[in-house]
PDB file of C-alpha atoms in Angstrom:
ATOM      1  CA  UNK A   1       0.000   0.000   0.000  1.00 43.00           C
ATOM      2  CA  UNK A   2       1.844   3.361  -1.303  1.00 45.00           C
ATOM      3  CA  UNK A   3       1.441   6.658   0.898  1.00 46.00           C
ATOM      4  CA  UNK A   4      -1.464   8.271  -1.153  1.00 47.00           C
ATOM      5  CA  UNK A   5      -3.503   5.426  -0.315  1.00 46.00           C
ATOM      6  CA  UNK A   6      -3.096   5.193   3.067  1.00 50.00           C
ATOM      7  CA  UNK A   7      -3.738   9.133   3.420  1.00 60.00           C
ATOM      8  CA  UNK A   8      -6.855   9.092   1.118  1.00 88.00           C
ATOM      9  CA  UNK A   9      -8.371   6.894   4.113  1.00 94.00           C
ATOM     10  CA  UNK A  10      -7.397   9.209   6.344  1.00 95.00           C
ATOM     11  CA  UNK A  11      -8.669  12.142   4.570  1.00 96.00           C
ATOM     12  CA  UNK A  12     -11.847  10.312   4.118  1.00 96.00           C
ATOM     13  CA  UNK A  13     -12.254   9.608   7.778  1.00 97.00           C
ATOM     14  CA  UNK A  14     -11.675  13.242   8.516  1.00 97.00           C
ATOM     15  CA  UNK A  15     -14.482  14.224   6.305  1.00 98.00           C
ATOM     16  CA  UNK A  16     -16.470  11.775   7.714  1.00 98.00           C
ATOM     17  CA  UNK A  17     -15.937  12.535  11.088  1.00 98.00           C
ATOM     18  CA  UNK A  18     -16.534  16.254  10.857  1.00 98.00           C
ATOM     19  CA  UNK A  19     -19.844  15.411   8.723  1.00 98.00           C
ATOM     20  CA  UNK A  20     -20.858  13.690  11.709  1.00 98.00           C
ATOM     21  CA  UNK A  21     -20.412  16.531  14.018  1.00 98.00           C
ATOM     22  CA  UNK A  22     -21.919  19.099  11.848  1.00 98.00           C
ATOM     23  CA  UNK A  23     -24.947  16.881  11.250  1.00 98.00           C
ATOM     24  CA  UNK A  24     -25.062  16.018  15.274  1.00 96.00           C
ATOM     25  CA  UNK A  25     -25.009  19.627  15.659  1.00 96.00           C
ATOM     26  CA  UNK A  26     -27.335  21.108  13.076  1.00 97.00           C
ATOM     27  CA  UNK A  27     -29.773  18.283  14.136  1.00 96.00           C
ATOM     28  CA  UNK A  28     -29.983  19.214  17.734  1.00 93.00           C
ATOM     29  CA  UNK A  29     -29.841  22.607  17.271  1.00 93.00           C
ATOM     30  CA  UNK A  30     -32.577  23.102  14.702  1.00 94.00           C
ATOM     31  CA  UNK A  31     -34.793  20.475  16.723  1.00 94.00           C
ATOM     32  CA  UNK A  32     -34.586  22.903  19.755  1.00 90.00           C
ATOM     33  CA  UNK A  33     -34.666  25.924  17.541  1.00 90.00           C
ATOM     34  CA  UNK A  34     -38.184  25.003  16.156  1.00 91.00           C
ATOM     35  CA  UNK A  35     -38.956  23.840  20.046  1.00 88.00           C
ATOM     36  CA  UNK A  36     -38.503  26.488  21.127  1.00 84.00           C
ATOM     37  CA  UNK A  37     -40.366  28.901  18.419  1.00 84.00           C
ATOM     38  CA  UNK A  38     -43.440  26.423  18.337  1.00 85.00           C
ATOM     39  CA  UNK A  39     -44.828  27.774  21.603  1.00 76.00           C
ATOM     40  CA  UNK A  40     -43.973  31.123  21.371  1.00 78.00           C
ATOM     41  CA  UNK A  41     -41.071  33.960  21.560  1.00 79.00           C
ATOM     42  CA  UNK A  42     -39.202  33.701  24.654  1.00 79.00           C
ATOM     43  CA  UNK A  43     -40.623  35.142  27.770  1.00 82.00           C
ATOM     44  CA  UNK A  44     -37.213  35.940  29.393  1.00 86.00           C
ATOM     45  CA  UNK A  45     -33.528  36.830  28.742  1.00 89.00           C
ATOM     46  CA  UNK A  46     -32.441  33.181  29.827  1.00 86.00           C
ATOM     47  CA  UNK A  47     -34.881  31.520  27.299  1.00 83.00           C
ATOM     48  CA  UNK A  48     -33.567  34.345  24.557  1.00 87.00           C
ATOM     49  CA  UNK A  49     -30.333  33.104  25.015  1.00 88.00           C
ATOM     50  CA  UNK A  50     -30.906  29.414  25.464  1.00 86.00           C
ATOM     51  CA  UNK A  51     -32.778  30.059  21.854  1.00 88.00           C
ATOM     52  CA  UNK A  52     -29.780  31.915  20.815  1.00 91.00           C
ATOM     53  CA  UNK A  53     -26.899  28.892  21.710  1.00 90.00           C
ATOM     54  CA  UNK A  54     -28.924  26.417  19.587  1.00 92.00           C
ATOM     55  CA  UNK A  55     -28.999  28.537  16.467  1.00 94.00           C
ATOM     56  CA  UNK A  56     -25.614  28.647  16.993  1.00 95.00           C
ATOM     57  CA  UNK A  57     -25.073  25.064  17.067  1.00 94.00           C
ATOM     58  CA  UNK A  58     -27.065  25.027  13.879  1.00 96.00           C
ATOM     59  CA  UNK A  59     -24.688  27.603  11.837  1.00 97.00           C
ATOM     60  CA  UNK A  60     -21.902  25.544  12.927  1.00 97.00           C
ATOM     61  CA  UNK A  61     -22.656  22.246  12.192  1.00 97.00           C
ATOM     62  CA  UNK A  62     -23.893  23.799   8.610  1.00 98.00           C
ATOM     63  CA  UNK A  63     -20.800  25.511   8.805  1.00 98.00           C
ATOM     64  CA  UNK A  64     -18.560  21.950   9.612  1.00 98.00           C
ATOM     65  CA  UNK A  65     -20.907  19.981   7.273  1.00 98.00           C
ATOM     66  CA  UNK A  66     -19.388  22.758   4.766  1.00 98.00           C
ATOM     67  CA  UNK A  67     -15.809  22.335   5.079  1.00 98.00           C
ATOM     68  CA  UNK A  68     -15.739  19.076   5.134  1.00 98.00           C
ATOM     69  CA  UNK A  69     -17.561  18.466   1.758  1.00 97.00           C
ATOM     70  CA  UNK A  70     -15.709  21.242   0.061  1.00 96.00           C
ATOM     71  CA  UNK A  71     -11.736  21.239   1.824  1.00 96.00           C
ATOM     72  CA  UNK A  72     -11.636  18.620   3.884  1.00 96.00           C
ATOM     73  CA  UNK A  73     -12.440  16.297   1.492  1.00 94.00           C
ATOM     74  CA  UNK A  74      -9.668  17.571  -0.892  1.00 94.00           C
ATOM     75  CA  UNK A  75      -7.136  16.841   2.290  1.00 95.00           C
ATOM     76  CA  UNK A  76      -7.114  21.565   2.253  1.00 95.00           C
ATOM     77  CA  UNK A  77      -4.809  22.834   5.072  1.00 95.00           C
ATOM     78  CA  UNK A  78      -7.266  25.885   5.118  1.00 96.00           C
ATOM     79  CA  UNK A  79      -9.792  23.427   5.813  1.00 96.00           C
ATOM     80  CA  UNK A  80      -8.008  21.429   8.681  1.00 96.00           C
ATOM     81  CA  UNK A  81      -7.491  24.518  10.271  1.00 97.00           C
ATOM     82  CA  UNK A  82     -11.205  26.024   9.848  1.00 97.00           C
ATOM     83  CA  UNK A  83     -13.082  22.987  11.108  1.00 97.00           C
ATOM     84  CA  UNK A  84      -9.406  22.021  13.434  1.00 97.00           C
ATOM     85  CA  UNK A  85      -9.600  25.441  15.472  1.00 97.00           C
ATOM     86  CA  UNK A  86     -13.435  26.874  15.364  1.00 97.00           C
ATOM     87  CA  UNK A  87     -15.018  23.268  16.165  1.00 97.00           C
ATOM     88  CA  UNK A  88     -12.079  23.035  18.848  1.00 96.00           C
ATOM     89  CA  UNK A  89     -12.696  26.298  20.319  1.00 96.00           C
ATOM     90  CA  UNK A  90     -16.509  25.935  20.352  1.00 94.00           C
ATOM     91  CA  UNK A  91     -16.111  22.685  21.681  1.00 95.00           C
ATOM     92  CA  UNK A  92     -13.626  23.549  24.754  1.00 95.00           C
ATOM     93  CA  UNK A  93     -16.206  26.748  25.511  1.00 93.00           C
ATOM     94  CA  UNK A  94     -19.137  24.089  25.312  1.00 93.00           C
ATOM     95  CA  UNK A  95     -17.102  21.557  28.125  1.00 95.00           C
ATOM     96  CA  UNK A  96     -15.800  23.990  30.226  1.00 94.00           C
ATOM     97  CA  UNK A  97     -19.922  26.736  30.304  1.00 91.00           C
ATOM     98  CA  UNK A  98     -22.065  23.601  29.823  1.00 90.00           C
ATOM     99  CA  UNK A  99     -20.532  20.058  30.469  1.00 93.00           C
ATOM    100  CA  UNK A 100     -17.962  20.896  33.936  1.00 95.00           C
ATOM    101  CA  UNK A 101     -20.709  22.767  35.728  1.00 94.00           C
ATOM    102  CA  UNK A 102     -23.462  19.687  35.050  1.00 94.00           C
ATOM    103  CA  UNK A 103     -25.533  21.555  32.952  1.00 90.00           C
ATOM    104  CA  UNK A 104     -25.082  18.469  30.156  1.00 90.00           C
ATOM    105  CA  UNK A 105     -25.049  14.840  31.365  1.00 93.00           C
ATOM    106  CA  UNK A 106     -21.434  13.798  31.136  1.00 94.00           C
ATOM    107  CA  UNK A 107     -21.958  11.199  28.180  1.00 92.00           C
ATOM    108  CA  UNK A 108     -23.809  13.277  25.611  1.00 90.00           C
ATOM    109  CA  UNK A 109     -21.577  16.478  26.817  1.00 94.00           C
ATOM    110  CA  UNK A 110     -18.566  14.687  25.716  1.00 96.00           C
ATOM    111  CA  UNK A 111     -19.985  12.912  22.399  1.00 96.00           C
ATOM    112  CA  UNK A 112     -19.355  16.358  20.219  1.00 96.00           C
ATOM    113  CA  UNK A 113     -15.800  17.032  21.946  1.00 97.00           C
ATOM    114  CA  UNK A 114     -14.734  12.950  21.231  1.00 98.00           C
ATOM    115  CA  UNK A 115     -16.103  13.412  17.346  1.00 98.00           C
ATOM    116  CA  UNK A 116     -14.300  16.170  16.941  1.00 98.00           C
ATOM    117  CA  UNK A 117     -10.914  14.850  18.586  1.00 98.00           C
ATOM    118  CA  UNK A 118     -10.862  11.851  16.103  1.00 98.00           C
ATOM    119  CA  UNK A 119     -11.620  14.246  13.223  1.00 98.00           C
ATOM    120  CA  UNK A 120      -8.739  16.380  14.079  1.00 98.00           C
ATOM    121  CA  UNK A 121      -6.608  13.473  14.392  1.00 97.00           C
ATOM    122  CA  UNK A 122      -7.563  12.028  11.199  1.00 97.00           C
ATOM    123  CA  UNK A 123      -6.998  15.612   9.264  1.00 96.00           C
ATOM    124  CA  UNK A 124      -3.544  15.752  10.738  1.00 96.00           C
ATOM    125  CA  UNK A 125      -2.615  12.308   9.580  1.00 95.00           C
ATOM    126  CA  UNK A 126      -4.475  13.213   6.456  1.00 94.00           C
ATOM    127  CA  UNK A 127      -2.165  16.541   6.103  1.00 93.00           C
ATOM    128  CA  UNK A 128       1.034  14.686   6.961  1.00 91.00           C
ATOM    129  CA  UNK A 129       0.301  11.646   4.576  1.00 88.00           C
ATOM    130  CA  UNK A 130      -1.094  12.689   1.238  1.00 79.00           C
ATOM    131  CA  UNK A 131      -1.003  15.087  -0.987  1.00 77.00           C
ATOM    132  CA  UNK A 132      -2.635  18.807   0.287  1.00 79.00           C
ATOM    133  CA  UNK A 133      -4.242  21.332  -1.526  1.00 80.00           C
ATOM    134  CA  UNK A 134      -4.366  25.028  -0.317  1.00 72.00           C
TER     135      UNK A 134
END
């Protein structure tokens, strides 16, 4: 098995793996977006911004689902290091505001985080064993 093979699996995983956390994202955030809009408009700041985290989880699993289909699936070093450093930050704010304090059971809290670990992983490898684009 030559080099470019063995990176084209890892470049594939990558893309796979940050498909998977866009679409885990997007799903629960638009499911609690339209929750939340079905009854009616928030009746307090807490609610507003409750309302306001999940369409933020939307945008950025749109946004991951993005990358991945249109650089990470090329093996693009601007796309490891889009999805690589905004899903890392995001994720990191998410364990340390929602998961630490209990506000998210432990095992779904860390399901996003652990995605997006093995994605970054497999873009590195990816980066380091095949042939990049820009």
């Amino acid at each position: 098995m030559n080099q470019h093979s063995k990176g084209s699996r890892w470049t594939v995983a990558a893309t796979a793996l940050y498909v998977l956390w866009g679409l885990l994202h997007l799903g629960l955030g638009a499911t609690m977006v339209l929750d939340g809009l079905a009854a009616a408009p928030p009746p307090d700041e807490a609610q507003a911004e409750s309302l306001m985290f999940f369409w933020c989880a939307a945008l950025l699993g749109a946004q991951a689902i993005a990358v991945a289909l249109t650089m990470n699936r090329l093996n693009s070093r601007r796309g490891h290091w889009l999805n690589l450093l905004t899903l890392g930050v995001v994720d990191a704010a998410f364990l340390v505001v929602m998961v630490l304090p209990g506000h998210v059971d432990i095992i779904g809290g860390l399901s996003g985080p652990a995605i997006w670990l093995l994605a970054a992983i497999a873009s590195t490898l990816a980066l380091h064993r095949a042939p990049t684009t820009a």
